[in-house]
mmCIF file of C-alpha atoms in Angstrom:
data_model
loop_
_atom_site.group_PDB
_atom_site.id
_atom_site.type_symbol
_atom_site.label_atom_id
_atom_site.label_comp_id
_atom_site.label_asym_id
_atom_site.label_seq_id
_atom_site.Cartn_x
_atom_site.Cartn_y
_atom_site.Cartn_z
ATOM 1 C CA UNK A 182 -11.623 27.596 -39.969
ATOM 2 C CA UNK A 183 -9.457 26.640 -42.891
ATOM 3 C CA UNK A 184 -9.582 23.365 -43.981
ATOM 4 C CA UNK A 185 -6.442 22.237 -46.252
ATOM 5 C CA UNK A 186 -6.056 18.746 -48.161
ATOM 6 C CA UNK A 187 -3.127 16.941 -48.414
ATOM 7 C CA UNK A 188 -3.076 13.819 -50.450
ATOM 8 C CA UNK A 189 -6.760 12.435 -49.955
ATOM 9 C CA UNK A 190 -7.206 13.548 -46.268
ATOM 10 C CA UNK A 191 -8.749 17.106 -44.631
ATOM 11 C CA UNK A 192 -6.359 18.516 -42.004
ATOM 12 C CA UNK A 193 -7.627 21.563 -39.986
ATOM 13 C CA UNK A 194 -5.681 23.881 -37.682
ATOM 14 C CA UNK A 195 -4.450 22.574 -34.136
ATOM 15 C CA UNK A 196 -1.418 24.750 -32.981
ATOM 16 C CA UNK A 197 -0.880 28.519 -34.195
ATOM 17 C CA UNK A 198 2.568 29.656 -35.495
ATOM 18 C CA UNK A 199 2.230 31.930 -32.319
ATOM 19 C CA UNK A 200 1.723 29.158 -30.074
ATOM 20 C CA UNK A 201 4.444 27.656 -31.265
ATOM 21 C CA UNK A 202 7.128 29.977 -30.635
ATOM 22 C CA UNK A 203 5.463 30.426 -27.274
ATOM 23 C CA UNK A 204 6.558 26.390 -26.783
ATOM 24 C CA UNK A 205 9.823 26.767 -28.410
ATOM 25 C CA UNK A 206 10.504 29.556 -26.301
ATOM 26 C CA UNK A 207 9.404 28.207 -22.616
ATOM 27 C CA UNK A 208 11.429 25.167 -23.376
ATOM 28 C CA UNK A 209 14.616 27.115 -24.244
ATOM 29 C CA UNK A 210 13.932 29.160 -20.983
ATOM 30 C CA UNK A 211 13.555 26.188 -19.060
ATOM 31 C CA UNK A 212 16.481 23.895 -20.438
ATOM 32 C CA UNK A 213 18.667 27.263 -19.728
ATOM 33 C CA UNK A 214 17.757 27.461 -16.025
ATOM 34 C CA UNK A 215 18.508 23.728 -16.199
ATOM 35 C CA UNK A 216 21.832 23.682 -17.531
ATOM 36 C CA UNK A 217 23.223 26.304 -15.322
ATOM 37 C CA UNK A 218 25.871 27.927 -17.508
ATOM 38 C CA UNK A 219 27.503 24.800 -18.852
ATOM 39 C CA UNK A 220 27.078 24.289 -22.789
ATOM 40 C CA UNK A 221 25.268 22.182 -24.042
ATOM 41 C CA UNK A 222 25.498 20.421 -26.959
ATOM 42 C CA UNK A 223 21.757 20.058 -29.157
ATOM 43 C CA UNK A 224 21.245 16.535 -31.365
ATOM 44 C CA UNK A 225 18.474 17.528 -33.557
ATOM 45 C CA UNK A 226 16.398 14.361 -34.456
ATOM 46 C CA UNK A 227 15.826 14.652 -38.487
ATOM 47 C CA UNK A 228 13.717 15.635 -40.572
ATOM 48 C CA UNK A 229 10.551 16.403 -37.873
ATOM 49 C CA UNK A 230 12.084 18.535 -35.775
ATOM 50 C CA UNK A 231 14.221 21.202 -37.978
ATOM 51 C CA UNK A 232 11.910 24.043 -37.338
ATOM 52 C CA UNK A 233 11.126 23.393 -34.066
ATOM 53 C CA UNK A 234 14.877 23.178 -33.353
ATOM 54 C CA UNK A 235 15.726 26.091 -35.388
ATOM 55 C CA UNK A 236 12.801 28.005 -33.327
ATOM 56 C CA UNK A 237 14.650 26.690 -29.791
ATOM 57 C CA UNK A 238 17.943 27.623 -30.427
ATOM 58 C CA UNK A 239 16.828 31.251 -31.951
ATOM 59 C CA UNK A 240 14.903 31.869 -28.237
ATOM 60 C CA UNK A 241 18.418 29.937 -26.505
ATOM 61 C CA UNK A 242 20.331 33.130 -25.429
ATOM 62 C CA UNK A 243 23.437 31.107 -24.324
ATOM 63 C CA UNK A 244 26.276 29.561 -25.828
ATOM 64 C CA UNK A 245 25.984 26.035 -27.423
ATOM 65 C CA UNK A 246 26.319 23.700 -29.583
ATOM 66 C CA UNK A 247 24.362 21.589 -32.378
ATOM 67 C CA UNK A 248 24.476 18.529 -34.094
ATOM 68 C CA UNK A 249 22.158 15.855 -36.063
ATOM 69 C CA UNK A 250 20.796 12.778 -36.236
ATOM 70 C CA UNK A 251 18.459 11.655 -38.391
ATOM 71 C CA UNK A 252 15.498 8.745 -37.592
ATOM 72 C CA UNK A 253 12.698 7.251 -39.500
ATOM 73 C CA UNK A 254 9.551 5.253 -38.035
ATOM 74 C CA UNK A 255 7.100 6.442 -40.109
ATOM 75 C CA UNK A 256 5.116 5.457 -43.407
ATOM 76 C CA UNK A 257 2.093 7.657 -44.543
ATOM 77 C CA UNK A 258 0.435 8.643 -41.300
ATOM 78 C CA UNK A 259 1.497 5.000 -39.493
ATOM 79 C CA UNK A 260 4.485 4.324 -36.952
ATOM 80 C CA UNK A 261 5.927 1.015 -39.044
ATOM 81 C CA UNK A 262 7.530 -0.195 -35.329
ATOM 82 C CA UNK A 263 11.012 -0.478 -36.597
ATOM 83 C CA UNK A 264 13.332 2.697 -36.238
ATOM 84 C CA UNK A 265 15.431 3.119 -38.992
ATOM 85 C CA UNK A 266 18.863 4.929 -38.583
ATOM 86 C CA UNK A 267 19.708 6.711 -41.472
ATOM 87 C CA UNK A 268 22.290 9.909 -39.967
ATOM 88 C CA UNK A 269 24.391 8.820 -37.010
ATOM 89 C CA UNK A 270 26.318 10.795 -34.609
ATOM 90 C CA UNK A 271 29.151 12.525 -36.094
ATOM 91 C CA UNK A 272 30.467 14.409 -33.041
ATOM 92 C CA UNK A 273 32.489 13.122 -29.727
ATOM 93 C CA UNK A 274 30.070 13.607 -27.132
ATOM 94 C CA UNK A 275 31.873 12.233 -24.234
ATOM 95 C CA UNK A 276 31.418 14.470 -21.162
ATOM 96 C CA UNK A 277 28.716 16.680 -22.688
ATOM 97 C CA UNK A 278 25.694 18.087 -21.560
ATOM 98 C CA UNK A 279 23.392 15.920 -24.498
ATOM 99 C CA UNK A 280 20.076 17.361 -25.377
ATOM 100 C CA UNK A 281 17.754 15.726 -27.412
ATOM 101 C CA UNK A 282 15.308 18.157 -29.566
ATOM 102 C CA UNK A 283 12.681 16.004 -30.850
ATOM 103 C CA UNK A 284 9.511 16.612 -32.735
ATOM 104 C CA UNK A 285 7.048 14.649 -31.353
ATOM 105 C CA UNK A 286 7.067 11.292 -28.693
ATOM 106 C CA UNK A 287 4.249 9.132 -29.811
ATOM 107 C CA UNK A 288 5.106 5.030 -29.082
ATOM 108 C CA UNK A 289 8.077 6.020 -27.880
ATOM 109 C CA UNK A 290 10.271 3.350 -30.139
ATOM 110 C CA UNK A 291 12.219 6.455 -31.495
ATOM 111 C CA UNK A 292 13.266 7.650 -28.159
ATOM 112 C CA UNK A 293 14.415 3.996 -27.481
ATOM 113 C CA UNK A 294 16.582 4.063 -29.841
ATOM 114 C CA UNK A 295 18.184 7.104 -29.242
ATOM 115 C CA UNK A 296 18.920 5.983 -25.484
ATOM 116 C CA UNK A 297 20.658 3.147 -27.056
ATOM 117 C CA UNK A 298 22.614 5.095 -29.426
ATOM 118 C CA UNK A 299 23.846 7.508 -26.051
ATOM 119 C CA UNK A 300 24.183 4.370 -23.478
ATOM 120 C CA UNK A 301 27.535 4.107 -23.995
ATOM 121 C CA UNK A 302 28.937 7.483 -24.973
ATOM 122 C CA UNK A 303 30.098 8.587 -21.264
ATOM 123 C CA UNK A 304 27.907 11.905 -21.323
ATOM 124 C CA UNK A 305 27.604 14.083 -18.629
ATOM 125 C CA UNK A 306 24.124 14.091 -18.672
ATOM 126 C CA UNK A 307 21.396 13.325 -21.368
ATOM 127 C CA UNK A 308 17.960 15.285 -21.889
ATOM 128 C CA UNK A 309 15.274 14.586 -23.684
ATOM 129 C CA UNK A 310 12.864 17.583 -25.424
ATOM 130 C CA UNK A 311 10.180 17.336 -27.321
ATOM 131 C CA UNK A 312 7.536 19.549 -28.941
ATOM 132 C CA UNK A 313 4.432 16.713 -29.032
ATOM 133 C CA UNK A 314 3.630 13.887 -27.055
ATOM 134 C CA UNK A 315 1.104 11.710 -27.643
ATOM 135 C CA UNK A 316 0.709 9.885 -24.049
ATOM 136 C CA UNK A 317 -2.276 7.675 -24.861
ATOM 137 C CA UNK A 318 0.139 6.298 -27.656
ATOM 138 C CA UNK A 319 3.233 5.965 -25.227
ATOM 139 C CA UNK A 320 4.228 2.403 -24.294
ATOM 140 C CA UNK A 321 7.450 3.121 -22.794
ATOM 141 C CA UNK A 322 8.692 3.761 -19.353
ATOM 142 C CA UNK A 323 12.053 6.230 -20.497
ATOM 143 C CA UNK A 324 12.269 9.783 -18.868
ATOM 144 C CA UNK A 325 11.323 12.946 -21.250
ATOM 145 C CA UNK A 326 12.597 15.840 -19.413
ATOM 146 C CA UNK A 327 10.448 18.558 -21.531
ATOM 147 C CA UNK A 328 7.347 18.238 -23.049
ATOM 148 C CA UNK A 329 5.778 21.401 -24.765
ATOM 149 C CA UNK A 330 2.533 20.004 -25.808
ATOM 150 C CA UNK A 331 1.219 16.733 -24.849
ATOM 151 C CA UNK A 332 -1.777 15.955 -27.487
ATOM 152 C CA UNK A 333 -4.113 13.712 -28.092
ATOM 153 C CA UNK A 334 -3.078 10.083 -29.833
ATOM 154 C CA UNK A 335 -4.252 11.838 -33.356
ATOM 155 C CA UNK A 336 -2.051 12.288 -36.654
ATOM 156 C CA UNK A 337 -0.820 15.677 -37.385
ATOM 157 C CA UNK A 338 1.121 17.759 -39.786
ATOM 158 C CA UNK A 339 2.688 21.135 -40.592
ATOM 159 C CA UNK A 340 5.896 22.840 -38.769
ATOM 160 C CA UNK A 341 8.553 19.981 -39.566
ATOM 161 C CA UNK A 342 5.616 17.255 -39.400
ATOM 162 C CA UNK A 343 4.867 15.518 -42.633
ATOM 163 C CA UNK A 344 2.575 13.858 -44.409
ATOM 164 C CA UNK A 345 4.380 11.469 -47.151
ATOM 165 C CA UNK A 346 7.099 13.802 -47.397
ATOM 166 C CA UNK A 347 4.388 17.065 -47.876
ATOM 167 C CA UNK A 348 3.744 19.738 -45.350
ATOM 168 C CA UNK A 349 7.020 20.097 -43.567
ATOM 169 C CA UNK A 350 7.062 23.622 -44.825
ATOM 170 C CA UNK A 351 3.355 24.597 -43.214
ATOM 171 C CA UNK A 352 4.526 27.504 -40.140
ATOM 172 C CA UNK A 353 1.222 25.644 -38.448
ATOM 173 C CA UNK A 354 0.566 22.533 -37.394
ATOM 174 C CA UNK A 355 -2.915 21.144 -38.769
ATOM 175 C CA UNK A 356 -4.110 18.030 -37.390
ATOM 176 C CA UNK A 357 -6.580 15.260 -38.978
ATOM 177 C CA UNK A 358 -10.196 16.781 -39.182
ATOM 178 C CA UNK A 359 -11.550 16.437 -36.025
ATOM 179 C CA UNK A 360 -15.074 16.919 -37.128
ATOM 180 C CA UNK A 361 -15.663 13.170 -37.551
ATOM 181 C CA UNK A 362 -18.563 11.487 -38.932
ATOM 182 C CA UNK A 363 -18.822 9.005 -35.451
ATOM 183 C CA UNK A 364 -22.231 7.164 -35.432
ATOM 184 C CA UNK A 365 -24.118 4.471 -33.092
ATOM 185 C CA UNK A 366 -26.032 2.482 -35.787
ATOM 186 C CA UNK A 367 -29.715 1.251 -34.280
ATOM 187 C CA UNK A 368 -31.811 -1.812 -35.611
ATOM 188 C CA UNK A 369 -33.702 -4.455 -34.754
ATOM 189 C CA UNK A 370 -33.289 -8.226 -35.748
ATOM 190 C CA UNK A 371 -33.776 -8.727 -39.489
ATOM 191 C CA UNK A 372 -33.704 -4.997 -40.527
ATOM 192 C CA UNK A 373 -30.666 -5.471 -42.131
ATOM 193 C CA UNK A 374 -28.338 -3.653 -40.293
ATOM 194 C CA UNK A 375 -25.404 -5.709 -41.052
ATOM 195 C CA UNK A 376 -25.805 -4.931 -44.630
ATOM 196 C CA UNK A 377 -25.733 -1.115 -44.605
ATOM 197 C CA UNK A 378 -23.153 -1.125 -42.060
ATOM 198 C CA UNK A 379 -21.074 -2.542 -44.536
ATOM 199 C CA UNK A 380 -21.927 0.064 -47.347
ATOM 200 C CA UNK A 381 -21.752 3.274 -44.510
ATOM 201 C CA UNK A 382 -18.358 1.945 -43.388
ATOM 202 C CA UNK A 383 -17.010 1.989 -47.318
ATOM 203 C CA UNK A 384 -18.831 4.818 -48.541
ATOM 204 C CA UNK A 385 -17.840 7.348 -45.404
ATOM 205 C CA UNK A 386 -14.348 5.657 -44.915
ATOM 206 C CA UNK A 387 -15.733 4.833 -41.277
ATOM 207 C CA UNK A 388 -14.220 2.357 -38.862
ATOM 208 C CA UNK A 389 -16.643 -0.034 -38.273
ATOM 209 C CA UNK A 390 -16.282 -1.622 -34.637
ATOM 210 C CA UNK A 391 -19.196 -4.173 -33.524
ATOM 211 C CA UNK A 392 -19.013 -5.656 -29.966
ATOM 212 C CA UNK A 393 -19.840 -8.920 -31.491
ATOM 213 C CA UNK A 394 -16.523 -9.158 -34.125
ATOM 214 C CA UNK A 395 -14.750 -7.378 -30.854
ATOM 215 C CA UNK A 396 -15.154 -10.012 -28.438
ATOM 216 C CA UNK A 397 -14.677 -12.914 -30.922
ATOM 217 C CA UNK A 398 -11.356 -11.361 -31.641
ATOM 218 C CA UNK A 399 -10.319 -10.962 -28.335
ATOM 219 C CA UNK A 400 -11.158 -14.651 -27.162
ATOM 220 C CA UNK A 401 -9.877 -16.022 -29.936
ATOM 221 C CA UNK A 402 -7.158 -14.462 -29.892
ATOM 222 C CA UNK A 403 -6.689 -14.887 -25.863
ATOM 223 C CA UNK A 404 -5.718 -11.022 -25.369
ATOM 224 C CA UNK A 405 -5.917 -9.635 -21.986
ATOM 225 C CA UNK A 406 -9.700 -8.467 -22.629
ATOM 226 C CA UNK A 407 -10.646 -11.863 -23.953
ATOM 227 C CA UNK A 408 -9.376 -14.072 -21.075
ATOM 228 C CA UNK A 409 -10.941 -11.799 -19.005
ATOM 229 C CA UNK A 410 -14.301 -11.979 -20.577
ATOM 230 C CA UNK A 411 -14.378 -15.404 -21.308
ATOM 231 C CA UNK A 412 -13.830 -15.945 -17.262
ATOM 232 C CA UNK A 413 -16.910 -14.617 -16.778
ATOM 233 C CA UNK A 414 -18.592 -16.017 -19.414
ATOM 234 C CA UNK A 415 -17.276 -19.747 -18.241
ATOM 235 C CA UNK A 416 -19.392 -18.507 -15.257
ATOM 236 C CA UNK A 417 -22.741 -18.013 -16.566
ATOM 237 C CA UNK A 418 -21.793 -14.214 -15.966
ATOM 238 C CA UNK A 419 -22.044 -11.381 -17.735
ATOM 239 C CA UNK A 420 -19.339 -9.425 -19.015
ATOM 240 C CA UNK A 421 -18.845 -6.016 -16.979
ATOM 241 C CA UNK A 422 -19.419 -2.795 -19.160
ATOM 242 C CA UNK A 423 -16.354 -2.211 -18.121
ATOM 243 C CA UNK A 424 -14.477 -5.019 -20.022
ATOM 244 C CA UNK A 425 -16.775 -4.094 -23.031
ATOM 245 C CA UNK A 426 -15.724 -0.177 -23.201
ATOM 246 C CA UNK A 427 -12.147 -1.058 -22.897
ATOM 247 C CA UNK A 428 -12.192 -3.213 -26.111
ATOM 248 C CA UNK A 429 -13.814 -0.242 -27.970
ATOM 249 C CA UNK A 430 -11.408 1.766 -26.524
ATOM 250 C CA UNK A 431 -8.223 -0.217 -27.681
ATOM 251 C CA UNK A 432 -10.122 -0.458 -31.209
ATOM 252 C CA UNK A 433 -10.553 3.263 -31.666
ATOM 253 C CA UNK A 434 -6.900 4.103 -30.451
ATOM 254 C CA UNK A 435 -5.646 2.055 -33.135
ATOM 255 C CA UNK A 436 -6.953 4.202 -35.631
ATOM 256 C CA UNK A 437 -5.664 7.378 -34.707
ATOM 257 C CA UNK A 438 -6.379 8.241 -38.597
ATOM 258 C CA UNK A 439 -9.746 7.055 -39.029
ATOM 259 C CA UNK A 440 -12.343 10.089 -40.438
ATOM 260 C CA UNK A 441 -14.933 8.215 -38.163
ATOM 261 C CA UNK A 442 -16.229 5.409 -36.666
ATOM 262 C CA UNK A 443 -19.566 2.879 -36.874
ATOM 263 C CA UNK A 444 -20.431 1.798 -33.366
ATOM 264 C CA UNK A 445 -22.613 -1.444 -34.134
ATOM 265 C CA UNK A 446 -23.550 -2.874 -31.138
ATOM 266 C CA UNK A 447 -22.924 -0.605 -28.672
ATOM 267 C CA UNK A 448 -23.982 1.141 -26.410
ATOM 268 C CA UNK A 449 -26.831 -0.938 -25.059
ATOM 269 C CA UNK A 450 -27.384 1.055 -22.172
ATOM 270 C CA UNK A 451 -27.499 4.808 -20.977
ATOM 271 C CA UNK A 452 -24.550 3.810 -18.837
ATOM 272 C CA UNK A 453 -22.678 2.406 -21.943
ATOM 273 C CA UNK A 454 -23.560 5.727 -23.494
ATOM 274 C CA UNK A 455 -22.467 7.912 -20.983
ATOM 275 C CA UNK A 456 -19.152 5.552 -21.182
ATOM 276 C CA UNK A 457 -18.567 6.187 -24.313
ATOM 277 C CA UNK A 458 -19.584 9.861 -24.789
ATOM 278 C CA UNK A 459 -17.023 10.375 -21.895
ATOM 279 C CA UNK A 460 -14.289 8.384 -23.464
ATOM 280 C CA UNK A 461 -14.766 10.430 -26.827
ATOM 281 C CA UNK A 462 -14.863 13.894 -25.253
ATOM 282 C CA UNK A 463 -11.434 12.807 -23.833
ATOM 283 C CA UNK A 464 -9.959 12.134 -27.355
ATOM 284 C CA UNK A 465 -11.631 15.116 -28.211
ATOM 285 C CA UNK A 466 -14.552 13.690 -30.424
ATOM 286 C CA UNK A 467 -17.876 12.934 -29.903
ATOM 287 C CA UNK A 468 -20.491 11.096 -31.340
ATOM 288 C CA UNK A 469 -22.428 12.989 -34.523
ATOM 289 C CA UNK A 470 -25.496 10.735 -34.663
ATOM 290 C CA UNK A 471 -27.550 7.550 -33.641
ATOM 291 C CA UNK A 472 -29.300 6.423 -36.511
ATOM 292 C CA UNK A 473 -32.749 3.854 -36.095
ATOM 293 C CA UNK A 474 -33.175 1.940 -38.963
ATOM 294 C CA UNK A 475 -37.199 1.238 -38.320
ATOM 295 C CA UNK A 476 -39.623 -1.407 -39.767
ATOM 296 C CA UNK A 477 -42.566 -2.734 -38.986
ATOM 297 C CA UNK A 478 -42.352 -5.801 -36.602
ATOM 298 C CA UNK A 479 -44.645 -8.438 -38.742
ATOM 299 C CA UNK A 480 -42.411 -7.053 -42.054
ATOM 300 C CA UNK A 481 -39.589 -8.254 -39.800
ATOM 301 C CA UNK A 482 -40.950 -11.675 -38.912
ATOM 302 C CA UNK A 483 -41.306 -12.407 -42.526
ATOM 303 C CA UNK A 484 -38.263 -11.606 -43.020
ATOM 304 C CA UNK A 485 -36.542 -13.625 -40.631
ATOM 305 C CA UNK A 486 -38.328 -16.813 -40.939
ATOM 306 C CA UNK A 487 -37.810 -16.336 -44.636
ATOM 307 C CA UNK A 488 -33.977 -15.993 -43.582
ATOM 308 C CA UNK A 489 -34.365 -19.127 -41.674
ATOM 309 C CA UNK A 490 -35.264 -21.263 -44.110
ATOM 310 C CA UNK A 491 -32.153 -20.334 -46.292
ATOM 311 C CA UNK A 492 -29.772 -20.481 -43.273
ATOM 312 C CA UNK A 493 -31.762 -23.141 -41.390
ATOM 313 C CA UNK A 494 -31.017 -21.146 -38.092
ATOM 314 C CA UNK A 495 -34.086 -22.951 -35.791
ATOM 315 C CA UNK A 496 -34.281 -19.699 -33.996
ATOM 316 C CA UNK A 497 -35.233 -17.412 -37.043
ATOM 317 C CA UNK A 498 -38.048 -19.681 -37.578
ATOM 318 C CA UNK A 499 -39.739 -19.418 -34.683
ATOM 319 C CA UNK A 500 -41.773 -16.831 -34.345
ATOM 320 C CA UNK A 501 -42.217 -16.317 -30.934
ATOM 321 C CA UNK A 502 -38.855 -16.123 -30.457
ATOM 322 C CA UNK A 503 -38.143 -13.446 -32.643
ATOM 323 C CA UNK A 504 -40.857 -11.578 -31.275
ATOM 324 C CA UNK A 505 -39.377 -12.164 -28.140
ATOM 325 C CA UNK A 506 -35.753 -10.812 -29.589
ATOM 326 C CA UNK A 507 -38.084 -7.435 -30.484
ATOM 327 C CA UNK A 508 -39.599 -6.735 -27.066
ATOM 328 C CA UNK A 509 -36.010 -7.321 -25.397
ATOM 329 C CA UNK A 510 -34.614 -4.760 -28.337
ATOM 330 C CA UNK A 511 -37.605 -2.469 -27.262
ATOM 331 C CA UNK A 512 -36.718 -2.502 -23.956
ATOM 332 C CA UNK A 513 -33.384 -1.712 -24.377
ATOM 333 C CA UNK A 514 -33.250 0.756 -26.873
ATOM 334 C CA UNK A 515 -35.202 3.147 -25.614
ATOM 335 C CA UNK A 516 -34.413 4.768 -23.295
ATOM 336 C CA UNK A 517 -31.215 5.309 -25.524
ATOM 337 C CA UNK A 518 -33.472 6.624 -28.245
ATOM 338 C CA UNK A 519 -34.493 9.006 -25.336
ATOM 339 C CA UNK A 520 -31.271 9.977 -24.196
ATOM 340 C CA UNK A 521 -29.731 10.641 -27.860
ATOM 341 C CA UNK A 522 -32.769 12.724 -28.434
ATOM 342 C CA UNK A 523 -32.334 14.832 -25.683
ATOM 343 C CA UNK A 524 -29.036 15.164 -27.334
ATOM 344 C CA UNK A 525 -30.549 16.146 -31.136
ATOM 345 C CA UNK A 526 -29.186 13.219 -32.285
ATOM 346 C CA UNK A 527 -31.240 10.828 -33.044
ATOM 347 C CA UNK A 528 -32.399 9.708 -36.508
ATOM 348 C CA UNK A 529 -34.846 7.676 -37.612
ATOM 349 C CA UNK A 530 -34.849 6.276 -41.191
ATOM 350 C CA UNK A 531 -37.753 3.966 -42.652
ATOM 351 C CA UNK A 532 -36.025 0.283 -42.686
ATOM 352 C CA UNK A 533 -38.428 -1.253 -44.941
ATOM 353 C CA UNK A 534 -37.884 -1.588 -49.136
ATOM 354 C CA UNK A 535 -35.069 -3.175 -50.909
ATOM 355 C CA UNK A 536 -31.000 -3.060 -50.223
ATOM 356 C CA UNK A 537 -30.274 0.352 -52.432
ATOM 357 C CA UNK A 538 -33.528 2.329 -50.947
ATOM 358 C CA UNK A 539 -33.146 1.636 -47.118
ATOM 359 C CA UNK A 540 -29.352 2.591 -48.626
ATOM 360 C CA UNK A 541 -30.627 6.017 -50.093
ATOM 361 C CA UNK A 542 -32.755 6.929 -47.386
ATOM 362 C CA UNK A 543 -29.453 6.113 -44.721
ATOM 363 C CA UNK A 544 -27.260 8.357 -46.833
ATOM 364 C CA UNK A 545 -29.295 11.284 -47.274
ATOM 365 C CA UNK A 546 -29.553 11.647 -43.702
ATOM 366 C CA UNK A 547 -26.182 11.126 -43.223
ATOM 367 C CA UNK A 548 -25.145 13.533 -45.671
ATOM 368 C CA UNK A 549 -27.561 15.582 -43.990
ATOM 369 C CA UNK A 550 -25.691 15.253 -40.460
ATOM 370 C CA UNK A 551 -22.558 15.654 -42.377
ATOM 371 C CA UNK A 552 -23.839 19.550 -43.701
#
């Protein structure tokens, strides 16, 4: 498979130049049959779409007509949210047969805009093509006529696509390495999880979502997910898995560009895991590794109650509570450790010595995973 960089990030192929003119060609057919005869008139959204369009109306084998218009959303590999206008309509369009070709319908803000720019023009009718779509990312309810590919909410380049203004000329389109570095980060209370998940996230350029930062963000914030969860909270309840897995899943579809993400946390259970392997498959990753960082339970005490003292938590310095915070972890983790071992993923790595050799030890097997 060949791997190309552009800027700092690995792309790898997604849609052949055959495939492609296999899309461009069934949409032709199909807006044809459509049409009937009359003759249409193309608006080409700039600068994403010229080769697609140029492909379509090569395969079109009826009269029509073309013009331009040319949009901008983008920065790097993010949708900014504001559509910028920079080519407008330059042709009377009044009673036409309108056509959008588009490259690719992510958010859908684009699209929005170009219905606003045609609601007052008087066509005949007004269609809406595009190569891509990117439903998980759509957040709008306006018609698209033709789809060729629908794909998943990921960022991708090549065939009119760019990347910072590089890659346009690519007859492929490559999409953001799928082979991500996703790990589920184990450890008990006082192993100092915290702390390497801090130095993974930086070091791997990982996403690092914990359940804990998730669901203070969410109540304090009062989204959706965090009224929700603080109802049944405010009833001694506690929070459905379900409530849980769709705040991970709103965290990893904001970072369609992410090269991998640190699941701290989570999952907690073989249901949560199935959850969540099932929710990556359909984004088309999966997880790469569990890694346990392990250490000896009386190391830990010390530890802890040392921790206390500095902190003056009461509950790190009481042992019998924190012993009590092990045997729940125990309990919990493993059949987990079980079920990502059946998978040949699981990882142990010796927890106990200072910061930068627990830190050496974690990225040797990680680097390891990685191959």
């Amino acid at each position: 498979m060949e791997i190309i960089k552009i800027r700092d990030k690995a792309f790898e192929p997604y849609v052949t130049a055959d495939e492609l003119q296999e899309i461009a060609e069934r949409l032709a057919s199909e807006v044809r049959t459509d049409l009937d005869g009359r003759v249409p008139l193309f608006v080409v959204v700039l600068n994403g779409a010229f080769m697609f369009a140029a492909d379509f109306i090569r395969h079109y084998n009826a009269d029509c007509e073309i013009s331009f218009v040319k949009m901008s959303s983008y920065q790097g590999m993010h949708s900014t949210g504001k559509v910028k206008q920079l080519i407008g309509l330059d042709v009377d369009v009044e009673g036409r047969d309108v056509v959008i070709l588009e490259d690719i319908i992510d958010t859908g803000n684009t699209l929005e805009e170009l219905y606003r720019i045609f609601e007052d023009k008087k066509v005949a009718s007004l269609r809406i093509a595009t190569l891509f779509f990117k439903p998980d990312a759509y957040k709008k309810t306006l018609k698209i006529d033709y789809v060729g590919k629908p794909i998943p909410n990921r960022f991708i380049l090549g065939y009119g696509l760019d990347f910072d203004g590089l890659a346009r000329n690519l007859p492929q389109v490559y999409q953001l390495n799928t082979s991500m570095t996703n790990i589920v980060l184990f450890g008990k209370p006082g192993a100092g999880k915290g702390t390497q998940a801090a130095f993974l996230k930086d070091k791997y350029n990982l996403v690092h979502i914990s359940t804990g930062d998730l669901f203070r963000y969410n109540i304090s914030n009062a989204t959706k997910l965090g009224k929700l969860a603080q109802s049944y909270i405010d009833r001694g309840d506690l929070v459905p898995d379900e409530v849980t897995i769709q705040m991970l899943q709103e965290e990893v579809e904001k970072n369609p560009e992410a090269e991998g993400f640190l699941f701290d946390g989570f999952p907690r259970t073989i249901a949560q895991a199935e959850a969540l392997d099932a929710f990556l498959e359909g984004k088309g990753m999966s997880i790469r590794a569990t890694v346990a960082l392990e250490a000896d339970d009386e190391v830990l005490v010390k530890r802890i109650v040392e921790r206390g003292k500095v902190s003056g938590r009461a509950d790190d310095q009481d042992e019998t509570k924190i012993r009590n915070r092990f045997v729940e972890y125990n309990e919990k983790t493993a059949p987990l450790m079980d079920y990502y071992k059946k998978q040949g993923k699981y990882h142990s790595v010796d927890g106990i010595g200072t910061i930068e050799e627990i830190t050496k030890r974690l990225s040797d097997t990680i680097d390891t995973i990685k191959g």
